Amino acid sequence: MGLTGSQILLESLTLEGVDTVFGYPGGAVINIYDDLYESSINHVLTRHEQAAVHAADGYARCTGKVGVAIATSGPGATNTVTGIATAYMDSIPMVVITGQVPTPLIGNDAFQEADMCGITRPCTKHNFLVKDIRDLAKTIKEAFYIARTGRPGPVLIDLPKDIQVATHKFSYPDKVNLRGYKPTYSGNIRQIEKAAKMILAARKPVLYVGGGITLSGADDVLLKLAEQTQIPVTTTLMAMAAFPQRHPLALGMLGMHGTFSANMSVTECDLLIAVGSRFDDRVTGRIDSFAEKAKVIHVDIDPTSIGKNVGVDLPIVGDLKDVLGKLQGCLGKKAELVEDLVEATKEWRTMIDEWKERHPMTYRSSKSVIKPQYVIEKISELSDENAIVTTEVGQHQMWAAQFFTFRQPKTFLTSGGLGTMGFGLPSALGAQVAYPDRQVIDISGDGSFQMNSQELATLVQYNLPVKIVILNNNYLGMVRQWQQMFFEKRYSQTVMELPIDFIKLAEAYGATGLQATKVDDVESTIKQALEIPGPVLMNFKVSREENVLPMVPAGKAIHEMVLAS
Amino acid sequence: MKHTISVLVENEFGVLSRISGLFSGRGFNIESLSVAPTIDSALSRMTLVTRGDDQILEQITKQLNKLISTIKVVDFTDGEYIERELALIKVATDAESRAEALRIVDIFRAKVIDVTPKSYTIEITGAPAKINGILELLRPMGIKEVVRSGPVVIGRGAKGVVG
Ligand SMILES: Cc1ncc(C[n+]2csc(CCOP(=O)(O)OP(=O)(O)O)c2C)c(N)n1
Ligand SMILES: [Mg+2]
């Protein structure tokens, strides 16, 4: 007795440990949805396929599990592309299942046909078109394996309708055999010993940490290593929650909107230890001045990341947890030398502390108008230790990174690589599905919010108590800031001329809307929102032409910052 | 600098677009590309010629290796290898030039594989430089068409590149 393709799909998902999927139905997946009707798998119906993928992404980022999204062929499938590209740029483990027209019709410009393998080739880690029911179980096994191992990433399975209804005996393979895919997990011990030597010889070392640290689950090992060696830690946008930001060794974010101390430390250091980071241009500024005086150690599981943008003195390919663990072991055996290192780098840390004191992350506060930075500080203060924060993209995103004090890994979900407006609300939705009892807060801008505001419906339908914070400046603020600084204040198409009544919008969906126009309202509004059991939208009318500072103008070195006065 | 790279890939649907897409998407240059199944029909072997400095070549080989469908990547440039290309050349001939054309064919150990009163079609294999050489000599007669396969390469010695 066989199972249908769609039954094989659902059985396989269950065997992969998937209990929740996000999706949107249509003709080319109607069979899958028919089987979902009585399946134990929990399906969350978003209001847009892009949101389904972002939700699966948010779910994956905060749990470390593979997120799963389903969409129909054609427009449903093409709607997933931004979500997939977002996950790809940030290396998020995800499997996206799209329906496809029946195999005999492929290539005929059939109704709702789109070449999804062609379209997503450059933004997936791998993709599959299943052309034979006999390959289905094996394909799903491989898709999950590829998505979660090595450098994680999204994998698409394009599943034609005739394969969904065909039947075949179900047996799920327990192993995969991909001869072209063998990620290196174990770091070369000789290279690691060399790294230990370089660290012990350094006088001005800095750890430059990226999103890979969380993907590897190495946040704890990093903390131990930093404390053992007393090496200061600067984190990228993707890693803000990977290191406790109130730790004395924390330098905060580096790069275009990084802290003075982080950017100066990288500029002045004699050893840069890059772990799970990829020297993105928003981090490095002018590349030839980046860490100019330093020797560079680069640890990453993806060999293509190493030496791509910056020359490296010591490359180490491997899983960060393995490599940092071994490194710690190496150093542990040389306790005296480590003590010497800690002593010899005291001056360096004093210098950094002076930088921190001289130019802390700051803004000009106000009594008359709500400063967006102030709202973030208050949310940071009033939210739970394990609250999950998501963001959209723009000034509010940078302020969230700068002024929220992150304390636990996997609590900051933001689109770093692609910078996707519209990511925050659906990813918050996904995070809240994963953790119904934790606070989940979407920090949003008035522009970005409108890119996926339809997901208010999903929040209300599933009673997901996400708290939405709109830092409403009535501008596409980040673009406006560039126009102010580099285009003589010619605010071309960045003024949101139609002021939206966000409160009414929230209420139309059955959510609660709260408004704050005065500084004194900020705290009470946040407190009130956190107490309301359902989804709440908070509209903060903030000072309109506030700028994100410090800022490294494009083409400048990262120590050439425009600072907050 | 010019590099000749062999890529052993899964002989599966879409694999050529994965490779060519990688080159176009990342702005890598590709001068020629030839593909055919190997003795193991589950595998295809591609030979591609590209240009770039050391850093770009390092990225090209790493990125090729990163593709799930790629089994092996060999940059032959640093080692000893034999390179061969096939070209089919249609050249205009008349009573006056036919003897000269045949002499050239002879010197290059090429073959005439099709004849009409007004043309010869010539087959030649050899290193790309040799093909450039015969083209240079035939050019004054009037070349009507050239089809080149792009080079394929194999390492010298007893050791083979397999999956
Ligand atoms: C999908 C998408 N379109 C366009 C952009 C370019 N962009 C970056 S920030 C920004 C403005 C965002 O405005 P808003 O959400 O109001 O945030 P603010 O900067 O005002 O805080 C724009 C248009 C983008 N990042 N993503
Ligand atoms: Mg705005």
PDB file of N, CA, C and O in Angstrom, chain A residues 273-335:
ATOM      1  N   ILE A 273      40.319  39.049  15.371  1.00  0.00           N
ATOM      2  CA  ILE A 273      39.879  37.656  15.320  1.00  0.00           C
ATOM      3  C   ILE A 273      38.431  37.661  14.833  1.00  0.00           C
ATOM      4  O   ILE A 273      37.509  37.969  15.590  1.00  0.00           O
ATOM      5  N   ALA A 274      38.256  37.370  13.550  1.00  0.00           N
ATOM      6  CA  ALA A 274      36.927  37.395  12.943  1.00  0.00           C
ATOM      7  C   ALA A 274      36.309  36.020  13.090  1.00  0.00           C
ATOM      8  O   ALA A 274      36.885  35.030  12.637  1.00  0.00           O
ATOM      9  N   VAL A 275      35.154  35.953  13.737  1.00  0.00           N
ATOM     10  CA  VAL A 275      34.492  34.652  13.882  1.00  0.00           C
ATOM     11  C   VAL A 275      33.058  34.729  13.382  1.00  0.00           C
ATOM     12  O   VAL A 275      32.258  35.520  13.863  1.00  0.00           O
ATOM     13  N   GLY A 276      32.765  33.914  12.367  1.00  0.00           N
ATOM     14  CA  GLY A 276      31.405  33.840  11.832  1.00  0.00           C
ATOM     15  C   GLY A 276      30.924  35.168  11.287  1.00  0.00           C
ATOM     16  O   GLY A 276      29.732  35.465  11.327  1.00  0.00           O
ATOM     17  N   SER A 277      31.851  35.955  10.786  1.00  0.00           N
ATOM     18  CA  SER A 277      31.491  37.246  10.194  1.00  0.00           C
ATOM     19  C   SER A 277      32.089  37.269   8.799  1.00  0.00           C
ATOM     20  O   SER A 277      32.965  36.485   8.487  1.00  0.00           O
ATOM     21  N   ARG A 278      31.628  38.191   7.946  1.00  0.00           N
ATOM     22  CA  ARG A 278      32.042  38.057   6.546  1.00  0.00           C
ATOM     23  C   ARG A 278      32.529  39.351   5.914  1.00  0.00           C
ATOM     24  O   ARG A 278      32.504  39.522   4.716  1.00  0.00           O
ATOM     25  N   PHE A 279      32.945  40.301   6.743  1.00  0.00           N
ATOM     26  CA  PHE A 279      33.541  41.539   6.233  1.00  0.00           C
ATOM     27  C   PHE A 279      32.621  42.219   5.215  1.00  0.00           C
ATOM     28  O   PHE A 279      33.054  42.618   4.137  1.00  0.00           O
ATOM     29  N   ASP A 280      31.362  42.327   5.595  1.00  0.00           N
ATOM     30  CA  ASP A 280      30.373  43.003   4.762  1.00  0.00           C
ATOM     31  C   ASP A 280      30.772  44.471   4.598  1.00  0.00           C
ATOM     32  O   ASP A 280      31.385  45.061   5.490  1.00  0.00           O
ATOM     33  N   ASP A 281      30.403  45.074   3.473  1.00  0.00           N
ATOM     34  CA  ASP A 281      30.816  46.470   3.234  1.00  0.00           C
ATOM     35  C   ASP A 281      30.223  47.456   4.234  1.00  0.00           C
ATOM     36  O   ASP A 281      30.805  48.502   4.499  1.00  0.00           O
ATOM     37  N   ARG A 282      29.066  47.130   4.810  1.00  0.00           N
ATOM     38  CA  ARG A 282      28.494  48.007   5.842  1.00  0.00           C
ATOM     39  C   ARG A 282      29.312  47.931   7.139  1.00  0.00           C
ATOM     40  O   ARG A 282      29.218  48.790   7.998  1.00  0.00           O
ATOM     41  N   VAL A 283      30.095  46.876   7.261  1.00  0.00           N
ATOM     42  CA  VAL A 283      30.960  46.725   8.431  1.00  0.00           C
ATOM     43  C   VAL A 283      32.315  47.368   8.189  1.00  0.00           C
ATOM     44  O   VAL A 283      32.847  48.064   9.042  1.00  0.00           O
ATOM     45  N   THR A 284      32.872  47.158   7.011  1.00  0.00           N
ATOM     46  CA  THR A 284      34.278  47.534   6.804  1.00  0.00           C
ATOM     47  C   THR A 284      34.477  48.991   6.415  1.00  0.00           C
ATOM     48  O   THR A 284      35.549  49.539   6.632  1.00  0.00           O
ATOM     49  N   GLY A 285      33.451  49.644   5.843  1.00  0.00           N
ATOM     50  CA  GLY A 285      33.714  50.952   5.252  1.00  0.00           C
ATOM     51  C   GLY A 285      34.797  50.792   4.190  1.00  0.00           C
ATOM     52  O   GLY A 285      34.899  49.722   3.570  1.00  0.00           O
ATOM     53  N   ARG A 286      35.623  51.828   4.017  1.00  0.00           N
ATOM     54  CA  ARG A 286      36.674  51.718   2.998  1.00  0.00           C
ATOM     55  C   ARG A 286      37.583  50.548   3.348  1.00  0.00           C
ATOM     56  O   ARG A 286      38.230  50.528   4.389  1.00  0.00           O
ATOM     57  N   ILE A 287      37.628  49.592   2.437  1.00  0.00           N
ATOM     58  CA  ILE A 287      38.172  48.285   2.779  1.00  0.00           C
ATOM     59  C   ILE A 287      39.669  48.324   3.072  1.00  0.00           C
ATOM     60  O   ILE A 287      40.155  47.625   3.949  1.00  0.00           O
ATOM     61  N   ASP A 288      40.403  49.188   2.362  1.00  0.00           N
ATOM     62  CA  ASP A 288      41.859  49.146   2.549  1.00  0.00           C
ATOM     63  C   ASP A 288      42.299  49.758   3.871  1.00  0.00           C
ATOM     64  O   ASP A 288      43.443  49.585   4.282  1.00  0.00           O
ATOM     65  N   SER A 289      41.404  50.471   4.557  1.00  0.00           N
ATOM     66  CA  SER A 289      41.786  50.997   5.869  1.00  0.00           C
ATOM     67  C   SER A 289      41.246  50.141   7.002  1.00  0.00           C
ATOM     68  O   SER A 289      41.477  50.432   8.168  1.00  0.00           O
ATOM     69  N   PHE A 290      40.486  49.105   6.670  1.00  0.00           N
ATOM     70  CA  PHE A 290      39.856  48.310   7.721  1.00  0.00           C
ATOM     71  C   PHE A 290      40.899  47.443   8.430  1.00  0.00           C
ATOM     72  O   PHE A 290      41.587  46.651   7.795  1.00  0.00           O
ATOM     73  N   ALA A 291      41.004  47.633   9.727  1.00  0.00           N
ATOM     74  CA  ALA A 291      41.950  46.862  10.549  1.00  0.00           C
ATOM     75  C   ALA A 291      43.341  46.837   9.898  1.00  0.00           C
ATOM     76  O   ALA A 291      43.995  45.803   9.840  1.00  0.00           O
ATOM     77  N   GLU A 292      43.733  48.000   9.442  1.00  0.00           N
ATOM     78  CA  GLU A 292      44.954  48.166   8.664  1.00  0.00           C
ATOM     79  C   GLU A 292      46.194  47.687   9.407  1.00  0.00           C
ATOM     80  O   GLU A 292      47.137  47.185   8.805  1.00  0.00           O
ATOM     81  N   LYS A 293      46.200  47.878  10.739  1.00  0.00           N
ATOM     82  CA  LYS A 293      47.406  47.578  11.505  1.00  0.00           C
ATOM     83  C   LYS A 293      47.402  46.161  12.061  1.00  0.00           C
ATOM     84  O   LYS A 293      48.300  45.788  12.803  1.00  0.00           O
ATOM     85  N   ALA A 294      46.379  45.403  11.703  1.00  0.00           N
ATOM     86  CA  ALA A 294      46.197  44.124  12.404  1.00  0.00           C
ATOM     87  C   ALA A 294      46.560  42.914  11.553  1.00  0.00           C
ATOM     88  O   ALA A 294      46.430  42.916  10.338  1.00  0.00           O
ATOM     89  N   LYS A 295      46.999  41.879  12.235  1.00  0.00           N
ATOM     90  CA  LYS A 295      46.994  40.545  11.653  1.00  0.00           C
ATOM     91  C   LYS A 295      45.555  40.032  11.779  1.00  0.00           C
ATOM     92  O   LYS A 295      44.848  40.373  12.738  1.00  0.00           O
ATOM     93  N   VAL A 296      45.130  39.228  10.813  1.00  0.00           N
ATOM     94  CA  VAL A 296      43.735  38.782  10.824  1.00  0.00           C
ATOM     95  C   VAL A 296      43.652  37.258  10.919  1.00  0.00           C
ATOM     96  O   VAL A 296      44.272  36.540  10.130  1.00  0.00           O
ATOM     97  N   ILE A 297      42.897  36.799  11.913  1.00  0.00           N
ATOM     98  CA  ILE A 297      42.515  35.384  11.984  1.00  0.00           C
ATOM     99  C   ILE A 297      41.048  35.329  11.588  1.00  0.00           C
ATOM    100  O   ILE A 297      40.252  36.116  12.079  1.00  0.00           O
ATOM    101  N   HIS A 298      40.703  34.446  10.670  1.00  0.00           N
ATOM    102  CA  HIS A 298      39.293  34.358  10.273  1.00  0.00           C
ATOM    103  C   HIS A 298      38.802  32.921  10.423  1.00  0.00           C
ATOM    104  O   HIS A 298      39.328  32.018   9.782  1.00  0.00           O
ATOM    105  N   VAL A 299      37.804  32.751  11.266  1.00  0.00           N
ATOM    106  CA  VAL A 299      37.212  31.433  11.476  1.00  0.00           C
ATOM    107  C   VAL A 299      35.819  31.422  10.875  1.00  0.00           C
ATOM    108  O   VAL A 299      34.989  32.268  11.215  1.00  0.00           O
ATOM    109  N   ASP A 300      35.558  30.481   9.976  1.00  0.00           N
ATOM    110  CA  ASP A 300      34.222  30.390   9.389  1.00  0.00           C
ATOM    111  C   ASP A 300      34.014  28.989   8.848  1.00  0.00           C
ATOM    112  O   ASP A 300      34.962  28.325   8.431  1.00  0.00           O
ATOM    113  N   ILE A 301      32.756  28.562   8.822  1.00  0.00           N
ATOM    114  CA  ILE A 301      32.471  27.232   8.283  1.00  0.00           C
ATOM    115  C   ILE A 301      32.425  27.258   6.761  1.00  0.00           C
ATOM    116  O   ILE A 301      32.546  26.233   6.110  1.00  0.00           O
ATOM    117  N   ASP A 302      32.275  28.471   6.200  1.00  0.00           N
ATOM    118  CA  ASP A 302      32.177  28.591   4.745  1.00  0.00           C
ATOM    119  C   ASP A 302      33.495  29.120   4.172  1.00  0.00           C
ATOM    120  O   ASP A 302      33.824  30.291   4.362  1.00  0.00           O
ATOM    121  N   PRO A 303      34.241  28.273   3.469  1.00  0.00           N
ATOM    122  CA  PRO A 303      35.541  28.719   2.954  1.00  0.00           C
ATOM    123  C   PRO A 303      35.436  29.935   2.028  1.00  0.00           C
ATOM    124  O   PRO A 303      36.368  30.721   1.957  1.00  0.00           O
ATOM    125  N   THR A 304      34.286  30.108   1.343  1.00  0.00           N
ATOM    126  CA  THR A 304      34.190  31.243   0.417  1.00  0.00           C
ATOM    127  C   THR A 304      34.167  32.576   1.162  1.00  0.00           C
ATOM    128  O   THR A 304      34.458  33.612   0.580  1.00  0.00           O
ATOM    129  N   SER A 305      33.795  32.542   2.445  1.00  0.00           N
ATOM    130  CA  SER A 305      33.769  33.791   3.205  1.00  0.00           C
ATOM    131  C   SER A 305      35.172  34.260   3.561  1.00  0.00           C
ATOM    132  O   SER A 305      35.389  35.435   3.828  1.00  0.00           O
ATOM    133  N   ILE A 306      36.090  33.324   3.582  1.00  0.00           N
ATOM    134  CA  ILE A 306      37.439  33.644   4.034  1.00  0.00           C
ATOM    135  C   ILE A 306      38.265  34.171   2.867  1.00  0.00           C
ATOM    136  O   ILE A 306      38.346  33.530   1.827  1.00  0.00           O
ATOM    137  N   GLY A 307      38.856  35.339   3.071  1.00  0.00           N
ATOM    138  CA  GLY A 307      39.686  35.920   2.019  1.00  0.00           C
ATOM    139  C   GLY A 307      38.895  36.525   0.879  1.00  0.00           C
ATOM    140  O   GLY A 307      39.450  36.853  -0.156  1.00  0.00           O
ATOM    141  N   LYS A 308      37.564  36.660   1.040  1.00  0.00           N
ATOM    142  CA  LYS A 308      36.740  37.204  -0.044  1.00  0.00           C
ATOM    143  C   LYS A 308      36.945  38.711  -0.185  1.00  0.00           C
ATOM    144  O   LYS A 308      37.147  39.207  -1.280  1.00  0.00           O
ATOM    145  N   ASN A 309      36.876  39.414   0.948  1.00  0.00           N
ATOM    146  CA  ASN A 309      36.985  40.875   0.899  1.00  0.00           C
ATOM    147  C   ASN A 309      38.285  41.403   1.481  1.00  0.00           C
ATOM    148  O   ASN A 309      38.724  42.485   1.133  1.00  0.00           O
ATOM    149  N   VAL A 310      38.848  40.651   2.413  1.00  0.00           N
ATOM    150  CA  VAL A 310      40.022  41.120   3.143  1.00  0.00           C
ATOM    151  C   VAL A 310      41.032  39.974   3.200  1.00  0.00           C
ATOM    152  O   VAL A 310      40.652  38.815   3.389  1.00  0.00           O
ATOM    153  N   GLY A 311      42.289  40.302   3.007  1.00  0.00           N
ATOM    154  CA  GLY A 311      43.329  39.291   3.113  1.00  0.00           C
ATOM    155  C   GLY A 311      43.417  38.775   4.544  1.00  0.00           C
ATOM    156  O   GLY A 311      43.224  39.527   5.492  1.00  0.00           O
ATOM    157  N   VAL A 312      43.677  37.476   4.687  1.00  0.00           N
ATOM    158  CA  VAL A 312      43.653  36.863   6.015  1.00  0.00           C
ATOM    159  C   VAL A 312      45.017  36.234   6.291  1.00  0.00           C
ATOM    160  O   VAL A 312      45.605  35.597   5.425  1.00  0.00           O
ATOM    161  N   ASP A 313      45.538  36.435   7.502  1.00  0.00           N
ATOM    162  CA  ASP A 313      46.833  35.851   7.857  1.00  0.00           C
ATOM    163  C   ASP A 313      46.691  34.401   8.284  1.00  0.00           C
ATOM    164  O   ASP A 313      47.564  33.581   8.043  1.00  0.00           O
ATOM    165  N   LEU A 314      45.576  34.105   8.974  1.00  0.00           N
ATOM    166  CA  LEU A 314      45.376  32.735   9.424  1.00  0.00           C
ATOM    167  C   LEU A 314      43.923  32.316   9.219  1.00  0.00           C
ATOM    168  O   LEU A 314      43.040  32.711   9.986  1.00  0.00           O
ATOM    169  N   PRO A 315      43.650  31.540   8.157  1.00  0.00           N
ATOM    170  CA  PRO A 315      42.290  31.055   7.938  1.00  0.00           C
ATOM    171  C   PRO A 315      42.038  29.766   8.726  1.00  0.00           C
ATOM    172  O   PRO A 315      42.924  28.907   8.799  1.00  0.00           O
ATOM    173  N   ILE A 316      40.871  29.655   9.311  1.00  0.00           N
ATOM    174  CA  ILE A 316      40.496  28.384   9.945  1.00  0.00           C
ATOM    175  C   ILE A 316      39.076  28.050   9.501  1.00  0.00           C
ATOM    176  O   ILE A 316      38.135  28.788   9.797  1.00  0.00           O
ATOM    177  N   VAL A 317      38.935  26.943   8.756  1.00  0.00           N
ATOM    178  CA  VAL A 317      37.612  26.528   8.317  1.00  0.00           C
ATOM    179  C   VAL A 317      37.071  25.521   9.316  1.00  0.00           C
ATOM    180  O   VAL A 317      37.750  24.544   9.652  1.00  0.00           O
ATOM    181  N   GLY A 318      35.868  25.774   9.797  1.00  0.00           N
ATOM    182  CA  GLY A 318      35.259  24.817  10.708  1.00  0.00           C
ATOM    183  C   GLY A 318      34.070  25.411  11.429  1.00  0.00           C
ATOM    184  O   GLY A 318      33.779  26.603  11.299  1.00  0.00           O
ATOM    185  N   ASP A 319      33.381  24.547  12.156  1.00  0.00           N
ATOM    186  CA  ASP A 319      32.261  24.981  12.979  1.00  0.00           C
ATOM    187  C   ASP A 319      32.808  25.790  14.152  1.00  0.00           C
ATOM    188  O   ASP A 319      33.750  25.367  14.830  1.00  0.00           O
ATOM    189  N   LEU A 320      32.221  26.947  14.406  1.00  0.00           N
ATOM    190  CA  LEU A 320      32.765  27.845  15.425  1.00  0.00           C
ATOM    191  C   LEU A 320      32.793  27.197  16.805  1.00  0.00           C
ATOM    192  O   LEU A 320      33.716  27.422  17.588  1.00  0.00           O
ATOM    193  N   LYS A 321      31.784  26.394  17.066  1.00  0.00           N
ATOM    194  CA  LYS A 321      31.718  25.755  18.375  1.00  0.00           C
ATOM    195  C   LYS A 321      32.933  24.844  18.561  1.00  0.00           C
ATOM    196  O   LYS A 321      33.570  24.840  19.621  1.00  0.00           O
ATOM    197  N   ASP A 322      33.244  24.108  17.520  1.00  0.00           N
ATOM    198  CA  ASP A 322      34.396  23.215  17.558  1.00  0.00           C
ATOM    199  C   ASP A 322      35.697  24.019  17.673  1.00  0.00           C
ATOM    200  O   ASP A 322      36.522  23.765  18.551  1.00  0.00           O
ATOM    201  N   VAL A 323      35.845  25.007  16.793  1.00  0.00           N
ATOM    202  CA  VAL A 323      37.104  25.746  16.724  1.00  0.00           C
ATOM    203  C   VAL A 323      37.338  26.549  18.005  1.00  0.00           C
ATOM    204  O   VAL A 323      38.420  26.489  18.603  1.00  0.00           O
ATOM    205  N   LEU A 324      36.325  27.292  18.441  1.00  0.00           N
ATOM    206  CA  LEU A 324      36.510  28.113  19.638  1.00  0.00           C
ATOM    207  C   LEU A 324      36.703  27.232  20.871  1.00  0.00           C
ATOM    208  O   LEU A 324      37.465  27.560  21.778  1.00  0.00           O
ATOM    209  N   GLY A 325      36.021  26.092  20.887  1.00  0.00           N
ATOM    210  CA  GLY A 325      36.196  25.141  21.988  1.00  0.00           C
ATOM    211  C   GLY A 325      37.638  24.654  22.052  1.00  0.00           C
ATOM    212  O   GLY A 325      38.272  24.664  23.121  1.00  0.00           O
ATOM    213  N   LYS A 326      38.165  24.247  20.897  1.00  0.00           N
ATOM    214  CA  LYS A 326      39.547  23.764  20.856  1.00  0.00           C
ATOM    215  C   LYS A 326      40.528  24.880  21.210  1.00  0.00           C
ATOM    216  O   LYS A 326      41.534  24.649  21.888  1.00  0.00           O
ATOM    217  N   LEU A 327      40.225  26.076  20.730  1.00  0.00           N
ATOM    218  CA  LEU A 327      41.097  27.221  21.006  1.00  0.00           C
ATOM    219  C   LEU A 327      41.157  27.480  22.503  1.00  0.00           C
ATOM    220  O   LEU A 327      42.234  27.707  23.079  1.00  0.00           O
ATOM    221  N   GLN A 328      39.987  27.394  23.106  1.00  0.00           N
ATOM    222  CA  GLN A 328      39.916  27.579  24.551  1.00  0.00           C
ATOM    223  C   GLN A 328      40.737  26.509  25.267  1.00  0.00           C
ATOM    224  O   GLN A 328      41.438  26.788  26.238  1.00  0.00           O
ATOM    225  N   GLY A 329      40.634  25.283  24.744  1.00  0.00           N
ATOM    226  CA  GLY A 329      41.409  24.179  25.302  1.00  0.00           C
ATOM    227  C   GLY A 329      42.907  24.461  25.215  1.00  0.00           C
ATOM    228  O   GLY A 329      43.643  24.303  26.192  1.00  0.00           O
ATOM    229  N   CYS A 330      43.352  24.878  24.030  1.00  0.00           N
ATOM    230  CA  CYS A 330      44.770  25.214  23.812  1.00  0.00           C
ATOM    231  C   CYS A 330      45.243  26.257  24.815  1.00  0.00           C
ATOM    232  O   CYS A 330      46.305  26.125  25.416  1.00  0.00           O
ATOM    233  N   LEU A 331      44.434  27.299  24.954  1.00  0.00           N
ATOM    234  CA  LEU A 331      44.817  28.391  25.847  1.00  0.00           C
ATOM    235  C   LEU A 331      44.752  27.945  27.305  1.00  0.00           C
ATOM    236  O   LEU A 331      45.563  28.367  28.129  1.00  0.00           O
ATOM    237  N   GLY A 332      43.792  27.064  27.577  1.00  0.00           N
ATOM    238  CA  GLY A 332      43.642  26.557  28.938  1.00  0.00           C
ATOM    239  C   GLY A 332      44.903  25.863  29.437  1.00  0.00           C
ATOM    240  O   GLY A 332      45.235  25.907  30.622  1.00  0.00           O
ATOM    241  N   LYS A 333      45.612  25.225  28.483  1.00  0.00           N
ATOM    242  CA  LYS A 333      46.830  24.510  28.857  1.00  0.00           C
ATOM    243  C   LYS A 333      47.994  25.464  29.111  1.00  0.00           C
ATOM    244  O   LYS A 333      49.057  25.052  29.568  1.00  0.00           O
ATOM    245  N   LYS A 334      47.794  26.729  28.733  1.00  0.00           N
ATOM    246  CA  LYS A 334      48.882  27.704  28.897  1.00  0.00           C
ATOM    247  C   LYS A 334      48.423  28.814  29.827  1.00  0.00           C
ATOM    248  O   LYS A 334      48.556  30.009  29.505  1.00  0.00           O
ATOM    249  N   ALA A 335      47.886  28.413  30.969  1.00  0.00           N
ATOM    250  CA  ALA A 335      47.247  29.369  31.867  1.00  0.00           C
ATOM    251  C   ALA A 335      48.158  30.545  32.211  1.00  0.00           C
ATOM    252  O   ALA A 335      47.706  31.697  32.289  1.00  0.00           O
TER     253      ALA A 335
END
